[in-house]
XYZ file of C-alpha atoms in Angstrom:
578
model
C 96.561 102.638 118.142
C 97.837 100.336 120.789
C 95.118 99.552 123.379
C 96.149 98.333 126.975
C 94.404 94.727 128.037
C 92.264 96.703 130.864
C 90.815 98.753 128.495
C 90.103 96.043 126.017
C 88.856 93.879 128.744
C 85.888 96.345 129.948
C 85.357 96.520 126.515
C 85.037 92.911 125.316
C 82.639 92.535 128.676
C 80.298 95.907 127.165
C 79.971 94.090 123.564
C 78.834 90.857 125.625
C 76.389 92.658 127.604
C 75.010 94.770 124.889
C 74.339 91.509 122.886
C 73.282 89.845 126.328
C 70.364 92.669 127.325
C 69.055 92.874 123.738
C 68.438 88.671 124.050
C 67.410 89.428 127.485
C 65.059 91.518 126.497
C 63.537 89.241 123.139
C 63.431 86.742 126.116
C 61.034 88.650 127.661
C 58.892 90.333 125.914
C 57.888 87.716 123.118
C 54.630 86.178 122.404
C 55.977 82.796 121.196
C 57.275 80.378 123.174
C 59.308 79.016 121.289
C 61.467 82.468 121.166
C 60.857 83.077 124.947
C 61.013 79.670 126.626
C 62.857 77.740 124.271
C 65.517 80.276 123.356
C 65.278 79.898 119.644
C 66.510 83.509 118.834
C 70.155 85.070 118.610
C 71.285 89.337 118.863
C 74.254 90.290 117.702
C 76.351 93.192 116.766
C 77.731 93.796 113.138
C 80.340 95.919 110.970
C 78.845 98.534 109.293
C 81.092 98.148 106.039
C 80.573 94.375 105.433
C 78.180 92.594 107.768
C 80.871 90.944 109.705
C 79.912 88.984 113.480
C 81.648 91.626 116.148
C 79.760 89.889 118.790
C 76.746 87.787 119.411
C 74.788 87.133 122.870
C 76.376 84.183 124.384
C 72.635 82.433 124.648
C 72.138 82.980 121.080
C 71.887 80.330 118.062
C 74.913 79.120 117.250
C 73.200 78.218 114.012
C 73.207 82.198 113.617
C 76.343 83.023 114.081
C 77.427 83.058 110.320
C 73.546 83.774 109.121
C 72.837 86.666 110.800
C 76.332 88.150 109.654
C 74.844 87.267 105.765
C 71.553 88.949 106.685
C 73.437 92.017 107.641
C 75.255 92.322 104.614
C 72.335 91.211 102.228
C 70.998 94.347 103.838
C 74.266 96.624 103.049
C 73.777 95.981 99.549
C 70.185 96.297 98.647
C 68.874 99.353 100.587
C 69.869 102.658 99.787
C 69.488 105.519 101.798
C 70.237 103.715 105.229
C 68.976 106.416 107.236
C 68.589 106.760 111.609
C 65.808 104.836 112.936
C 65.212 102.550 110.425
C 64.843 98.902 110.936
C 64.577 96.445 108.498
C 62.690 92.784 108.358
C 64.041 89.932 106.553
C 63.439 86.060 106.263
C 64.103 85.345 102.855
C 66.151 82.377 102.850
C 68.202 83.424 99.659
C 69.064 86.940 100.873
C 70.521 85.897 104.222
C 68.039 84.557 105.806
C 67.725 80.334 107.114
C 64.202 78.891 106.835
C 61.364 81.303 106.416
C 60.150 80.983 110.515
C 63.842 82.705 111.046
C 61.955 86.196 110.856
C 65.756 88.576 111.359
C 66.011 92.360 111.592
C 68.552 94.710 111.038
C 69.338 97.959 113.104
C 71.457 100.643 111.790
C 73.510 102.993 114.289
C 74.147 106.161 113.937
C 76.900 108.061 116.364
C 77.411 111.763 115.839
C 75.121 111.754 112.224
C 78.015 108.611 110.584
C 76.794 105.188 110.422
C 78.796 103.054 112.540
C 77.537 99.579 112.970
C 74.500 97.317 112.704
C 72.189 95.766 115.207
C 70.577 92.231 114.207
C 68.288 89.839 115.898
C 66.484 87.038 114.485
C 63.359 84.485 116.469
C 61.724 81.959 114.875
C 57.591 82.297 114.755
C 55.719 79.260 115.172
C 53.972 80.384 112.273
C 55.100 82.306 108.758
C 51.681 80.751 106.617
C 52.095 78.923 103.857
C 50.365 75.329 102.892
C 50.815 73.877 106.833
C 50.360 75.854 110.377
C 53.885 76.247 111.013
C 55.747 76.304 107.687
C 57.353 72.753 108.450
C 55.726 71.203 104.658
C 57.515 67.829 104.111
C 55.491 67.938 100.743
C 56.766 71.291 99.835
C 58.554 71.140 96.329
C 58.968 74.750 95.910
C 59.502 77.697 98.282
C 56.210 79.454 97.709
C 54.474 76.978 99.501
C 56.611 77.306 102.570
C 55.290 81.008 103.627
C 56.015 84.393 103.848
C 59.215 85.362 102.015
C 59.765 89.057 103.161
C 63.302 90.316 101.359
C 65.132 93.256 103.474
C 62.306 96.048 103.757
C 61.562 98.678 106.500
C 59.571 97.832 109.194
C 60.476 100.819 110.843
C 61.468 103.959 109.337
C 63.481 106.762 110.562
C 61.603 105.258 113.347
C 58.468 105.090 112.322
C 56.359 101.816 112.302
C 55.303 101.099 108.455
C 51.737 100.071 108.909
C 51.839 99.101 105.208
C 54.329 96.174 106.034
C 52.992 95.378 109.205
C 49.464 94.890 107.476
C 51.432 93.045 104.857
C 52.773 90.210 107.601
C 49.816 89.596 109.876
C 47.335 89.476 106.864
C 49.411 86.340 106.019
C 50.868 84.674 108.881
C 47.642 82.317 111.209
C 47.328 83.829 114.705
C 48.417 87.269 113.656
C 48.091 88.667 117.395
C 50.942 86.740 118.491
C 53.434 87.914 115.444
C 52.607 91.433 116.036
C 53.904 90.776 119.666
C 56.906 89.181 118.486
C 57.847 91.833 115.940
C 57.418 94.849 119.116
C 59.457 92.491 120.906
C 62.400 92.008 118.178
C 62.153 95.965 117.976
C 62.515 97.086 121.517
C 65.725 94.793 122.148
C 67.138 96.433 118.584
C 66.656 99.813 120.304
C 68.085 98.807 123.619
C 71.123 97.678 121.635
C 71.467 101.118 120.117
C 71.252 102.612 123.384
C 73.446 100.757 124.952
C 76.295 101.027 122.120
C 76.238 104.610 122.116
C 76.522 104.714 125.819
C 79.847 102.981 125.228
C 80.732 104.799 122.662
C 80.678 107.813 124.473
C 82.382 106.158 127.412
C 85.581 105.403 125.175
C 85.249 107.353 121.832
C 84.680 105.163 118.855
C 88.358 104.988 117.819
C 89.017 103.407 121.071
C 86.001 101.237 120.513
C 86.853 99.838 117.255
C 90.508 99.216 117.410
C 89.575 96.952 121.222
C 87.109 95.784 118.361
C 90.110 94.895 115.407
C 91.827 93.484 118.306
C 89.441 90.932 119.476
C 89.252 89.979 115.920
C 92.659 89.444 115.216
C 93.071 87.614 118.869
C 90.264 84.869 117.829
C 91.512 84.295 114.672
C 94.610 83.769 115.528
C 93.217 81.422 118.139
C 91.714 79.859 116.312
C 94.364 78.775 114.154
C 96.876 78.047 116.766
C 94.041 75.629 117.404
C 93.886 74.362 113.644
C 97.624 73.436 113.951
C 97.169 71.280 116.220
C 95.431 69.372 113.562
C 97.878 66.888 111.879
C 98.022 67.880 107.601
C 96.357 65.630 105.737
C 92.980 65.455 103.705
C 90.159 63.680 106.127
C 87.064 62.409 104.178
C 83.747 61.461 105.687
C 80.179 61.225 104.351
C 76.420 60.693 106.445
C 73.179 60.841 105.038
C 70.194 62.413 105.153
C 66.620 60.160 105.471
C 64.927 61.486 102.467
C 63.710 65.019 100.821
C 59.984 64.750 102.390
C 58.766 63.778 98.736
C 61.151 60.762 97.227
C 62.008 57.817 99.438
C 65.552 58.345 98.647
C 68.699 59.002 100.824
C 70.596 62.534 99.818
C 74.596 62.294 100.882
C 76.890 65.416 101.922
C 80.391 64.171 100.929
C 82.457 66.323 102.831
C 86.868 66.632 102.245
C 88.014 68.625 104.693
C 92.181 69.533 103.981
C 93.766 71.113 106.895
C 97.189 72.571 105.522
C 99.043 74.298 108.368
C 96.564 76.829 110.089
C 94.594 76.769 107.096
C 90.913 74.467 106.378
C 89.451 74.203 103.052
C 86.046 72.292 102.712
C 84.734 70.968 99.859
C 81.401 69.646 99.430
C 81.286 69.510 95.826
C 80.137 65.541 95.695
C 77.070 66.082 97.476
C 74.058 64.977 96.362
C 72.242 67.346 93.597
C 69.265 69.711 94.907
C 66.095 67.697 96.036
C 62.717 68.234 95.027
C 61.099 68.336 98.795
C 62.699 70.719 101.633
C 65.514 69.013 102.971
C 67.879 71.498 100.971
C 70.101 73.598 102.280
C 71.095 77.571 101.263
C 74.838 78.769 101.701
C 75.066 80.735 104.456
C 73.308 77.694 106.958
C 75.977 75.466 105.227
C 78.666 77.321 106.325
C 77.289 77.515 109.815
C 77.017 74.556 110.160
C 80.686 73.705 109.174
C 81.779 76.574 111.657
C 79.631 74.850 114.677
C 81.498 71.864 114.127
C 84.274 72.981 114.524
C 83.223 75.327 117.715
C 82.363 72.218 119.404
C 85.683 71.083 119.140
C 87.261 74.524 120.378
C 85.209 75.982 122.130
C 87.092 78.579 123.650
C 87.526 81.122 120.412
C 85.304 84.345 121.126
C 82.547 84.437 117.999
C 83.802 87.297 115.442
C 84.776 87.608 112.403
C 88.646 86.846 113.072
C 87.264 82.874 114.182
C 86.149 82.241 110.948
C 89.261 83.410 109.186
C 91.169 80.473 108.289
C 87.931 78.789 106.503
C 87.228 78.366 102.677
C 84.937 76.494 101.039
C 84.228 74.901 97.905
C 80.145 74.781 97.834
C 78.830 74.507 94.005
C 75.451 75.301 93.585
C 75.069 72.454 91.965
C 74.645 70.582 95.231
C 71.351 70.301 97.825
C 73.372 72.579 100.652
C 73.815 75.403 98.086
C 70.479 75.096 96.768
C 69.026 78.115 94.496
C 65.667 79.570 94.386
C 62.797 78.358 94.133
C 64.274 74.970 95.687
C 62.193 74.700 99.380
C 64.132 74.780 102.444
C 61.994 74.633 105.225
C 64.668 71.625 106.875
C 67.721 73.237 106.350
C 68.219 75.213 109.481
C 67.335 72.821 111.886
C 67.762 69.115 109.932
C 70.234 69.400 107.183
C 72.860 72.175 109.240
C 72.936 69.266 111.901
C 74.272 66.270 109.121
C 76.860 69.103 108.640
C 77.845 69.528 111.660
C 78.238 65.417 112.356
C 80.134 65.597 109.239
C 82.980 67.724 110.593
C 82.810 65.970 113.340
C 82.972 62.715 112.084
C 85.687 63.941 109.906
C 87.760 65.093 112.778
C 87.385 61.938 114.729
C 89.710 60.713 111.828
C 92.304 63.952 112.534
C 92.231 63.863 116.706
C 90.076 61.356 118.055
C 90.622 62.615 121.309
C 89.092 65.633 120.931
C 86.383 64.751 118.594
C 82.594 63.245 119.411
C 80.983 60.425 118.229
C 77.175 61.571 116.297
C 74.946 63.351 118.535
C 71.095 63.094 118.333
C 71.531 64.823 114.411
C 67.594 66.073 114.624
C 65.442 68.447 115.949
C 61.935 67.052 115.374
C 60.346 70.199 113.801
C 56.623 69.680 115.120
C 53.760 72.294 114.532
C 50.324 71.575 115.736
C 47.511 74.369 114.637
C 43.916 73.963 115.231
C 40.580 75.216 116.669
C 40.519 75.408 120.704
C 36.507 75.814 121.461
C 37.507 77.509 124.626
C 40.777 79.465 123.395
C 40.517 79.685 119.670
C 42.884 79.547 116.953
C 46.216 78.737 118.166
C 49.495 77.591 116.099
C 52.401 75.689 118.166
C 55.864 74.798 117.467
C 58.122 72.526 119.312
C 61.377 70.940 119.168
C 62.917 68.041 121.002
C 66.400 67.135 122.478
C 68.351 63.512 122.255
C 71.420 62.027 123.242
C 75.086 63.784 122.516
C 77.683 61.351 121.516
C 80.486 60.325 123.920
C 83.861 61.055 123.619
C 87.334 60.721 124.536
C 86.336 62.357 127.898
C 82.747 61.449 128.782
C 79.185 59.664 127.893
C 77.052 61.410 126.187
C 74.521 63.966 127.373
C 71.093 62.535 127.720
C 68.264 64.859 126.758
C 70.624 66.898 124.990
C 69.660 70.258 122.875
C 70.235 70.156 119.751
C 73.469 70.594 118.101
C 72.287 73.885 116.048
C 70.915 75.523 119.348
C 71.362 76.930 123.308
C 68.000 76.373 122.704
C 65.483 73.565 125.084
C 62.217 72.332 124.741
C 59.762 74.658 126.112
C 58.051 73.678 129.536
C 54.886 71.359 129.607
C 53.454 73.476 131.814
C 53.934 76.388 129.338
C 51.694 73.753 126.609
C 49.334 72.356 128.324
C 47.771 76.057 129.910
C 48.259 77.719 126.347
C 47.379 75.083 123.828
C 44.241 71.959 124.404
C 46.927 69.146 125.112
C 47.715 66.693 127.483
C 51.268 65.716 127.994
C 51.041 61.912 129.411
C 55.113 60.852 129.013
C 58.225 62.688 128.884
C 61.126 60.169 129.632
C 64.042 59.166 128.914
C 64.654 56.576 125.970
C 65.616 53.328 127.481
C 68.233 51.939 125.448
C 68.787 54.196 122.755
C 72.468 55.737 123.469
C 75.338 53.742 121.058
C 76.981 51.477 122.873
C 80.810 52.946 123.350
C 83.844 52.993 125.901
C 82.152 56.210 126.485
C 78.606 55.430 126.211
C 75.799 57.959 123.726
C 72.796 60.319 125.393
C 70.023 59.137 125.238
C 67.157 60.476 123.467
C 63.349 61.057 124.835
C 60.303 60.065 124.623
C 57.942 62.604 124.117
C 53.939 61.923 123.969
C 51.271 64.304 124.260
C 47.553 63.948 123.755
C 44.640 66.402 121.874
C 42.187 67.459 124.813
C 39.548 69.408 122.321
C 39.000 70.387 119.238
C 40.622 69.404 115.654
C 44.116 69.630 114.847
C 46.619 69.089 111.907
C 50.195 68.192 112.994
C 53.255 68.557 110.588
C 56.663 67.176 111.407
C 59.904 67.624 109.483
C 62.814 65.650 111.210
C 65.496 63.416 110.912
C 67.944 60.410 111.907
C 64.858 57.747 111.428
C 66.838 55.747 108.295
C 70.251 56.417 109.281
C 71.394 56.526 113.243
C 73.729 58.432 114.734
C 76.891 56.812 114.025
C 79.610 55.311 116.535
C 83.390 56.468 116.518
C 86.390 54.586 117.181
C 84.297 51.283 117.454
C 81.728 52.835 119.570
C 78.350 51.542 117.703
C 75.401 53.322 116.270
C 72.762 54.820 118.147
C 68.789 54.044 117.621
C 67.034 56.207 115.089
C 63.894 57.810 115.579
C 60.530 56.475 115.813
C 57.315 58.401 115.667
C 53.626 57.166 116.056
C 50.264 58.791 115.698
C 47.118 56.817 117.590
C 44.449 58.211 115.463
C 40.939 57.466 116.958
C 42.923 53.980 118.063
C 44.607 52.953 115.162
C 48.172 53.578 114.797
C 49.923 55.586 112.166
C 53.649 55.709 111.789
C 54.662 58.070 108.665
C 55.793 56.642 105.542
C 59.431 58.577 105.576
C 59.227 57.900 109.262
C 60.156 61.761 110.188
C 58.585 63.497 107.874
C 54.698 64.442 107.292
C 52.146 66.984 107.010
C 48.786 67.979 108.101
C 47.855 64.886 109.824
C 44.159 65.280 111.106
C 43.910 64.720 115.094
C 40.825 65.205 116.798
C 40.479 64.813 120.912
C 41.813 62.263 122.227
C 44.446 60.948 119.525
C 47.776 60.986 120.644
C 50.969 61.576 119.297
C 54.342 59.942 120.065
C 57.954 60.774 119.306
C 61.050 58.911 120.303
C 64.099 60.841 118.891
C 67.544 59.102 118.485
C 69.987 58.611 121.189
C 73.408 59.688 120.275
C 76.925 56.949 119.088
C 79.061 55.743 121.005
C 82.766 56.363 121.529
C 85.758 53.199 121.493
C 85.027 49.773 121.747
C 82.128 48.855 123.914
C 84.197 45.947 125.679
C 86.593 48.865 127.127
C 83.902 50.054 129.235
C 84.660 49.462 132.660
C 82.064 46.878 134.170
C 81.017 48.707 137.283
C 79.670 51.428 134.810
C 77.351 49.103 132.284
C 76.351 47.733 135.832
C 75.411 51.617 137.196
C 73.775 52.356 133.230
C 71.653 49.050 133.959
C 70.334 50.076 137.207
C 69.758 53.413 136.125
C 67.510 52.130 133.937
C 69.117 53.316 130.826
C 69.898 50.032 129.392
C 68.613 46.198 130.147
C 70.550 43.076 131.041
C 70.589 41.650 127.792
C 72.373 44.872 125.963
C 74.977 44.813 128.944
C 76.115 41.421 127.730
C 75.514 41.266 123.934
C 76.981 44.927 123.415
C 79.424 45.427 126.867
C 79.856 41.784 127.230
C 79.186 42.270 130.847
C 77.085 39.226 132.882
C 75.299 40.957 135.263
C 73.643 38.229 138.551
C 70.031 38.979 138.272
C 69.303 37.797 141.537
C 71.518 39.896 143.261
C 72.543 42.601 140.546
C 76.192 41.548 141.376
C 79.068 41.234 138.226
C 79.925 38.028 137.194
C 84.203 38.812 136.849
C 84.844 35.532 135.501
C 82.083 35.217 132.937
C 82.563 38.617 131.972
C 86.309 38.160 131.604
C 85.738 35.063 128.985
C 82.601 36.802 127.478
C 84.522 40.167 126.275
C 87.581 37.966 125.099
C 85.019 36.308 122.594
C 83.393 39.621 121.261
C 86.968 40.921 121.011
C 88.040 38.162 119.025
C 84.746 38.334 116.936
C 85.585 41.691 115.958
């Protein structure tokens, strides 16, 4: 059936809004934070036959968009009886799910008694249980310790709430008050979505609604690969590194060779490094997201669906730490590991079309949990992430407090911490000098410091990007990595695997400090024009001393002016150094 472009049009703009209210509505009505105020949630809409993306909220995850499409279909094949009303819970990481806090659920809906698509949403709770408040264990070595592993089960059914499983969850998850919010929450916007999708459908008729929906499909894909052919043939090679597993001091690589053939990309990661003990590995469906990110950063334009994805295999062995099999932890794969992948593809495409590629961009989220005893408040449990600096490209500097590459997401308010939890929030700036040096200068990254006002905590981080920066393109140099300190009752305490640690005891009064990495710079520093190091330096985001060992720029400190002959003969040495 042919279907004219008005028609497809208003359709297109119902699927968007559909996915749009249901996040609207998570948005609203969770408990967390996190989920409310620092968007770390995605709603989509699914094929009822396979699982396949039809649309997903344009404030979602991008991290999501190939996950929640595995969840989907993880729950097409293991229940039977799919019956009206019925939603189902998942947040195992090996049957479509990310890390365990990536609590999804799955909507079935029915139009005229036929099943004709699925509903999915997924937030992340601050807390699942397991050995840390939070789930973020940089000691874990199996996935046990890591929480609550729920495989697809009804939490509703035929529309009815199962106490049974309900029980099940907030008898093991801390601060279970919260997580029954956030599961009403997740369920309302499912059944808003259903709503709102058999309104349409009754506007249009679902054969109407589903060829507008094979249409959209085919359109992205072959978007997408118009875009792909842009892409010169070739195989492009590139390799980065993650810190270490939590556990062993040791790097892990993802070896990435990336063959574009026509409209056509094959990845293979087969060289990667072998599954880690702690829980820096990775499970398929996050790998692949993270490949397809990369490459949405680069084209942004392609609508999500299944038809963008189209043109993608892979070669992912399970023999390898980013297809890692159970019981392998994998608390850091949605948020530290899916990044590396994503600066891979980048980094491999800055070999392909450097002028459309980025140098690294921050590469780290800074999982942080906090739980502890509030003698005013009481038990509380809070999770926070926390931007950097993009890298700069062919077009730009890098964004400065960006979010991370995975997310839409943003670190939640202070205001929202400080009246919820007992801390004190004494510097939030800007990183002065962290950004790679670049013709188009890197973001910078944040500094982020908070202090305990009462009671006893026990913080847990799981980051990355503290061992190995974000790297340059093009001659653009490295950002700086990550540093984090604890002041425990005065003394300082910086982490052994500098990211990565787990319940650390605070009491009232310690403080704790995170500086997260800046992001690489883009060309050759000594190609940036002067009068731009000389705005950066007043700006505060670099001093006089990087302007002329990294810019070779000699700035008058008397009078702030540019020194045009000393900066002429200072960049003709560093360029002939080079």
């Amino acid at each position: 059936m042919k279907i004219d472009p008005i028609t497809l049009a208003v359709i297109r703009g119902s699927l968007e809004q559909i996915a749009d209210e249901m996040d609207a509505t998570l948005e609203r009505m969770a408990f967390s934070p996190v989920i409310s105020d620092g968007f770390d949630r995605a709603s989509g809409i699914y094929d009822k036959t396979n699982g396949e993306v039809i649309m997903q909220g344009p404030r979602g995850l991008p991290s999501f968009i190939y996950v929640m499409e595995f969840t989907t279909r993880t729950v097409i094949e293991s229940i039977e009886n799919i019956e009206p009303g019925d939603i189902y819970i998942v947040n195992d990481p090996y049957l479509g799910g990310t890390h365990l806090m990536d609590v999804k659920m799955v909507k079935p809906v029915f139009y005229k008694g036929k099943l004709t698509a699925f509903l999915a949403n997924s937030g992340h709770w601050p807390d699942i249980g397991g050995r840390v408040p939070g789930g973020f264990s940089s000691k874990a070595t199996e996935i046990y310790q890591e929480g609550l592993r729920l495989p697809p089960i009804r939490i509703l059914d035929k529309g009815e709430l199962n106490r049974e499983v309900l029980d099940i969850i907030l008898h093991n998850v801390r601060v279970p008050d919260e997580r029954q919010g956030d599961i009403i929450a997740q369920v309302t916007a499912l059944n808003l979505g259903a709503e709102r999708l058999t309104r349409l459908l009754d506007r249009y008729g679902e054969e109407t609604v589903f060829d507008a929906i094979a249409e959209l499909s085919a359109r992205s894909e072959q978007l997408m690969r118009s875009h792909i052919e842009t892409i010169p043939d070739g195989v492009y090679t590139f390799e980065d590194y993650i810190d270490s597993d939590g556990v062993e001091w040791k790097p892990l690589t993802i070896h990435m060779e990336m063959e574009v053939k026509g409209s056509d990309v094959h990845i293979d990661f087969s060289k990667s490094s072998p599954p880690c003990k702690g829980p820096l590995n990775s499970v398929l469906s996050t790998t692949i997201a993270g490949v397809y990110i990369g490459f949405k950063h680069i084209f942004p334009d392609v609508p999500i669906n299944a038809g963008c994805f189209a043109p993608f295999s892979f070669d992912l062995p399970d023999t390898t730490f980013i297809n890692a099999q159970l019981p392998r932890p994998v608390s850091g794969c949605a948020s530290e590991v899916c990044q590396r992948i994503i600066d891979v593809v980048l980094g491999a495409l800055s070999q392909a079309i450097p002028d459309k590629s980025y140098a690294a961009p921050m590469g780290t989220v800074t999982n942080l949990s906090v739980g502890g005893e509030d003698p005013e408040k009481g038990y509380y449990v809070f999770y926070s992430f926390i931007g950097g600096g993009y890298g700069g490209n062919f077009l730009t500097d890098g964004l400065i407090n960006g979010n991370p590459t995975i997310a839409l997401a943003r670190t939640q308010a202070l205001e929202i911490f400080e009246s919820r939890y007992p801390v004190l929030f004494t510097r939030y700036t800007i990183r002065e000098g962290s950004g790679g040096a670049g013709m188009r200068r890197g973001g910078l990254g944040v500094i982020f410091e908070f202090q305990i006002r009462r009671g006893e905590a026990s913080a847990s981080m799981l980051g990355e990007r503290g061992r190995f920066a974000p790297f340059g393109i093009l001659g653009g140099k490295s950002a700086k990595s990550a540093k984090h300190t604890f002041i425990l009752q005065g003394e300082e305490y910086n982490p052994p695997h500098i990211s990565k640690d787990e319940g650390i005891p605070m009491q009232a009064g310690d403080i704790l400090r995170l500086e997260t990495p800046g992001g690489g710079g883009y060309g050759n520093p000594t190609d940036r024009p002067p009068e731009l190091v000389l705005q950066d330096v007043k700006r505060g985001y670099y001093d006089h001393k990087t302007a002329e060992e990294e810019y070779g720029v000699l700035i008058v400190e008397n009078d702030g002016a540019i020194d045009a002959n000393g900066t002429a003969q200072l960049r003709a040495s560093l360029r002939s150094q080079q």
